[in-house]
mmCIF file of C-alpha atoms in Angstrom:
data_model
loop_
_atom_site.group_PDB
_atom_site.id
_atom_site.type_symbol
_atom_site.label_atom_id
_atom_site.label_comp_id
_atom_site.label_asym_id
_atom_site.label_seq_id
_atom_site.Cartn_x
_atom_site.Cartn_y
_atom_site.Cartn_z
ATOM 1 C CA MET A 61 -18.520 14.605 -5.832
ATOM 2 C CA PRO A 62 -15.837 17.062 -6.566
ATOM 3 C CA PRO A 63 -11.981 16.325 -5.348
ATOM 4 C CA THR A 64 -11.178 18.291 -2.237
ATOM 5 C CA SER A 65 -8.080 20.582 -2.307
ATOM 6 C CA PHE A 66 -6.459 17.957 -0.351
ATOM 7 C CA ASP A 67 -7.250 15.763 -3.306
ATOM 8 C CA GLU A 68 -5.952 18.276 -5.634
ATOM 9 C CA ASP A 69 -2.890 18.763 -3.745
ATOM 10 C CA LEU A 70 -1.997 14.908 -4.012
ATOM 11 C CA ALA A 71 -2.875 14.721 -7.760
ATOM 12 C CA ARG A 72 -0.212 17.525 -8.253
ATOM 13 C CA GLU A 73 2.403 15.843 -6.023
ATOM 14 C CA PHE A 74 1.913 12.470 -6.494
ATOM 15 C CA THR A 75 2.367 11.616 -10.505
ATOM 16 C CA ALA A 76 3.314 8.578 -12.316
ATOM 17 C CA ASP A 77 6.539 10.340 -13.762
ATOM 18 C CA ALA A 78 9.547 8.608 -14.486
ATOM 19 C CA GLY A 79 12.563 9.725 -12.199
ATOM 20 C CA GLU A 80 15.172 8.665 -9.783
ATOM 21 C CA PRO A 81 14.085 5.754 -7.487
ATOM 22 C CA PHE A 82 12.884 7.149 -4.390
ATOM 23 C CA ALA A 83 14.038 5.638 -0.918
ATOM 24 C CA ASP A 84 11.808 6.904 2.403
ATOM 25 C CA PRO A 85 14.234 8.398 4.849
ATOM 26 C CA GLU A 86 11.686 6.913 7.285
ATOM 27 C CA GLY A 87 11.106 4.011 5.092
ATOM 28 C CA ALA A 88 12.590 1.337 7.850
ATOM 29 C CA LEU A 89 10.041 2.287 10.452
ATOM 30 C CA LEU A 90 8.610 -1.208 11.957
ATOM 31 C CA PRO A 91 7.027 -2.289 15.038
ATOM 32 C CA PRO A 92 9.909 -3.896 17.231
ATOM 33 C CA VAL A 93 9.003 -7.597 16.131
ATOM 34 C CA LEU A 94 8.933 -6.978 12.785
ATOM 35 C CA HIS A 95 12.182 -4.691 12.897
ATOM 36 C CA GLU A 96 14.101 -7.897 14.354
ATOM 37 C CA ALA A 97 12.762 -10.121 11.850
ATOM 38 C CA ALA A 98 13.784 -7.917 8.923
ATOM 39 C CA ALA A 99 16.988 -9.406 7.113
ATOM 40 C CA SER A 100 16.506 -6.956 3.840
ATOM 41 C CA TRP A 101 14.475 -4.705 1.904
ATOM 42 C CA GLU A 102 13.564 -5.422 -1.983
ATOM 43 C CA ARG A 103 11.237 -3.475 -4.211
ATOM 44 C CA PRO A 104 8.385 -5.421 -5.504
ATOM 45 C CA ALA A 105 10.004 -5.673 -8.879
ATOM 46 C CA GLY A 106 12.693 -7.384 -7.386
ATOM 47 C CA LEU A 107 10.517 -9.866 -5.584
ATOM 48 C CA LEU A 108 8.742 -10.799 -8.628
ATOM 49 C CA THR A 109 11.684 -10.786 -11.101
ATOM 50 C CA GLU A 110 10.367 -14.125 -13.207
ATOM 51 C CA THR A 111 6.760 -13.391 -12.984
ATOM 52 C CA LEU A 112 7.610 -10.131 -14.584
ATOM 53 C CA ALA A 113 10.257 -11.465 -17.085
ATOM 54 C CA ALA A 114 6.991 -13.783 -18.272
ATOM 55 C CA GLY A 115 5.077 -10.752 -19.133
ATOM 56 C CA ALA A 116 3.389 -10.081 -16.181
ATOM 57 C CA GLU A 117 2.985 -6.286 -14.994
ATOM 58 C CA LEU A 118 2.690 -4.854 -11.509
ATOM 59 C CA CYS A 119 -0.199 -2.946 -10.466
ATOM 60 C CA VAL A 120 -1.372 -1.323 -7.182
ATOM 61 C CA VAL A 121 -5.252 -2.758 -7.689
ATOM 62 C CA HIS A 122 -5.797 -5.316 -10.405
ATOM 63 C CA LEU A 123 -9.688 -4.953 -10.529
ATOM 64 C CA ALA A 124 -9.859 -1.497 -10.770
ATOM 65 C CA GLY A 125 -13.616 -0.459 -10.923
ATOM 66 C CA ALA A 126 -14.817 -4.107 -10.081
ATOM 67 C CA PRO A 127 -16.395 -4.387 -6.768
ATOM 68 C CA ARG A 128 -14.361 -3.312 -3.934
ATOM 69 C CA VAL A 129 -14.513 -6.702 -2.346
ATOM 70 C CA ALA A 130 -13.517 -8.697 -5.329
ATOM 71 C CA SER A 131 -9.947 -7.564 -4.628
ATOM 72 C CA CYS A 132 -9.593 -8.421 -0.846
ATOM 73 C CA ASP A 133 -7.650 -11.616 -1.047
ATOM 74 C CA ILE A 134 -4.794 -10.655 1.575
ATOM 75 C CA VAL A 135 -2.446 -13.367 2.731
ATOM 76 C CA CYS A 136 0.714 -13.473 5.009
ATOM 77 C CA GLU A 137 3.921 -15.296 4.041
ATOM 78 C CA ALA A 138 5.983 -15.136 7.228
ATOM 79 C CA ALA A 139 6.925 -18.213 9.332
ATOM 80 C CA ASP A 140 7.879 -16.669 12.809
ATOM 81 C CA ALA A 141 4.568 -16.715 14.816
ATOM 82 C CA ALA A 142 5.005 -13.264 15.999
ATOM 83 C CA VAL A 143 5.716 -11.924 12.744
ATOM 84 C CA LYS A 144 2.542 -13.465 11.502
ATOM 85 C CA ALA A 145 0.567 -12.239 14.261
ATOM 86 C CA ALA A 146 1.573 -8.505 13.466
ATOM 87 C CA ALA A 147 0.860 -9.013 9.812
ATOM 88 C CA THR A 148 -2.443 -10.515 10.603
ATOM 89 C CA ALA A 149 -3.371 -8.074 12.434
ATOM 90 C CA LEU A 150 -2.779 -5.455 9.776
ATOM 91 C CA ALA A 151 -4.898 -8.058 7.391
ATOM 92 C CA SER A 152 -7.586 -8.567 9.638
ATOM 93 C CA ALA A 153 -8.131 -4.494 9.593
ATOM 94 C CA MET A 154 -8.085 -4.425 5.962
ATOM 95 C CA HIS A 155 -10.642 -7.612 5.626
ATOM 96 C CA LEU A 156 -12.868 -5.837 8.235
ATOM 97 C CA ILE A 157 -12.794 -2.730 6.012
ATOM 98 C CA ALA A 158 -13.632 -4.781 2.905
ATOM 99 C CA ASP A 159 -16.523 -6.587 4.866
ATOM 100 C CA HIS A 160 -18.133 -3.408 5.425
ATOM 101 C CA ALA A 161 -17.107 -1.803 1.867
ATOM 102 C CA GLU A 162 -20.438 -0.038 1.431
ATOM 103 C CA LYS A 163 -20.132 2.268 4.272
ATOM 104 C CA PHE A 164 -17.243 3.974 2.889
ATOM 105 C CA ASP A 165 -17.479 7.061 0.416
ATOM 106 C CA ASP A 166 -15.963 6.960 -2.999
ATOM 107 C CA GLY A 167 -12.475 7.505 -2.541
ATOM 108 C CA ALA A 168 -12.023 6.220 0.965
ATOM 109 C CA PHE A 169 -11.455 2.898 0.285
ATOM 110 C CA LEU A 170 -8.287 0.597 0.766
ATOM 111 C CA TRP A 171 -6.674 1.188 -2.390
ATOM 112 C CA GLU A 172 -8.543 4.467 -3.078
ATOM 113 C CA LEU A 173 -6.595 6.202 -0.710
ATOM 114 C CA ILE A 174 -3.190 5.573 -2.646
ATOM 115 C CA TRP A 175 -1.557 7.917 -5.413
ATOM 116 C CA PRO A 176 -0.404 8.603 -8.036
ATOM 117 C CA ARG A 177 -3.442 7.890 -10.144
ATOM 118 C CA SER A 178 -4.181 7.802 -13.778
ATOM 119 C CA GLU A 179 -6.547 10.556 -15.318
ATOM 120 C CA GLU A 180 -9.446 8.146 -14.809
ATOM 121 C CA GLY A 181 -8.701 8.145 -11.143
ATOM 122 C CA GLN A 182 -7.189 4.856 -10.456
ATOM 123 C CA PRO A 183 -4.284 4.130 -8.509
ATOM 124 C CA VAL A 184 -0.931 3.207 -10.813
ATOM 125 C CA VAL A 185 2.367 1.945 -10.123
ATOM 126 C CA SER A 186 4.602 4.605 -9.440
ATOM 127 C CA PRO A 187 7.943 4.271 -11.573
ATOM 128 C CA THR A 188 9.886 5.831 -8.993
ATOM 129 C CA GLY A 189 8.714 3.818 -6.181
ATOM 130 C CA ARG A 190 7.313 7.119 -4.132
ATOM 131 C CA TYR A 191 3.483 6.623 -3.376
ATOM 132 C CA GLY A 192 1.271 9.109 -1.008
ATOM 133 C CA VAL A 193 -1.457 7.532 1.220
ATOM 134 C CA LYS A 194 -4.190 9.315 2.544
ATOM 135 C CA LEU A 195 -5.212 8.238 5.968
ATOM 136 C CA TRP A 196 -7.792 9.323 8.498
ATOM 137 C CA GLU A 197 -6.163 10.200 11.974
ATOM 138 C CA HIS A 198 -7.853 12.221 14.754
ATOM 139 C CA GLY A 199 -10.569 13.635 12.794
ATOM 140 C CA ALA A 200 -8.594 14.614 9.650
ATOM 141 C CA TRP A 201 -7.071 13.451 6.539
ATOM 142 C CA ARG A 202 -3.128 13.009 6.752
ATOM 143 C CA LEU A 203 -1.021 12.481 3.779
ATOM 144 C CA VAL A 204 1.562 9.654 4.569
ATOM 145 C CA THR A 205 4.579 9.321 2.238
ATOM 146 C CA ILE A 206 6.072 6.118 1.599
ATOM 147 C CA ASP A 207 8.680 4.018 -0.755
ATOM 148 C CA ASP A 208 7.718 0.734 -2.357
ATOM 149 C CA ARG A 209 10.835 -0.858 -0.316
ATOM 150 C CA VAL A 210 9.103 -4.307 1.456
ATOM 151 C CA PRO A 211 10.854 -6.087 4.625
ATOM 152 C CA LEU A 212 11.904 -9.626 3.943
ATOM 153 C CA ASP A 213 12.782 -12.002 6.560
ATOM 154 C CA ARG A 214 15.876 -14.251 6.104
ATOM 155 C CA ASP A 215 14.166 -16.499 4.039
ATOM 156 C CA GLY A 216 13.162 -14.086 1.607
ATOM 157 C CA LYS A 217 9.564 -13.877 2.934
ATOM 158 C CA CYS A 218 7.469 -10.710 3.039
ATOM 159 C CA LEU A 219 7.018 -9.373 6.430
ATOM 160 C CA LEU A 220 3.682 -7.253 5.622
ATOM 161 C CA PRO A 221 0.229 -8.568 4.277
ATOM 162 C CA LEU A 222 0.230 -9.645 0.688
ATOM 163 C CA SER A 223 -2.495 -9.601 -1.923
ATOM 164 C CA GLY A 224 -3.341 -13.187 -2.853
ATOM 165 C CA ASN A 225 -2.689 -11.276 -6.853
ATOM 166 C CA ARG A 226 1.381 -10.913 -5.770
ATOM 167 C CA LEU A 227 1.330 -8.123 -8.486
ATOM 168 C CA GLU A 228 -0.758 -6.105 -6.612
ATOM 169 C CA LEU A 229 0.538 -3.518 -4.410
ATOM 170 C CA TRP A 230 -2.315 -1.882 -2.402
ATOM 171 C CA PRO A 231 -1.724 -4.237 0.661
ATOM 172 C CA LEU A 232 1.827 -3.615 0.921
ATOM 173 C CA LEU A 233 1.527 0.009 0.299
ATOM 174 C CA LEU A 234 -1.252 0.612 2.819
ATOM 175 C CA SER A 235 0.557 -1.249 5.472
ATOM 176 C CA LYS A 236 3.450 0.708 5.177
ATOM 177 C CA ALA A 237 1.606 3.779 5.283
ATOM 178 C CA LEU A 238 -0.021 2.565 8.468
ATOM 179 C CA LEU A 239 3.002 1.687 10.130
ATOM 180 C CA LYS A 240 4.766 4.833 9.385
ATOM 181 C CA LEU A 241 1.789 6.481 10.991
ATOM 182 C CA SER A 242 1.352 4.713 14.144
#
């Protein structure tokens, strides 16, 4: 299926070019329970300093090209019950989509909605932390621009759903876009 003009616009707007780190002016939008629990914001590289120093690399999705459900191990770190409930609700929605992966057209499944992309069409890490996420709302595709800053509680635990593979960014990025849109 050829890309729509919307997808072509995304490809032009969201490149993996280096530049200044992007900070979304609306990037700290969270529901009240998460907002109250957010003690700090950190970029993914700052959360995984030791892992990255050992030679690992961040990725949007580790198993690009593999069966869709192979990379849907989503976890919630937060200890606070109300925060965990909010993060679990987001994770549950992602699991529901993963459970019905066959019903989604190519390009409309979880991480397939994230830009920038490689020449092969796979989502890639943005060196600036600026991402575009294509979401379906009220009968039309919408573009949500986000940064990669992650809200943390006082103990340094992430308030949003994480991939079981901590190097994968897609659950964090998708959660931020969903929360911004809502």
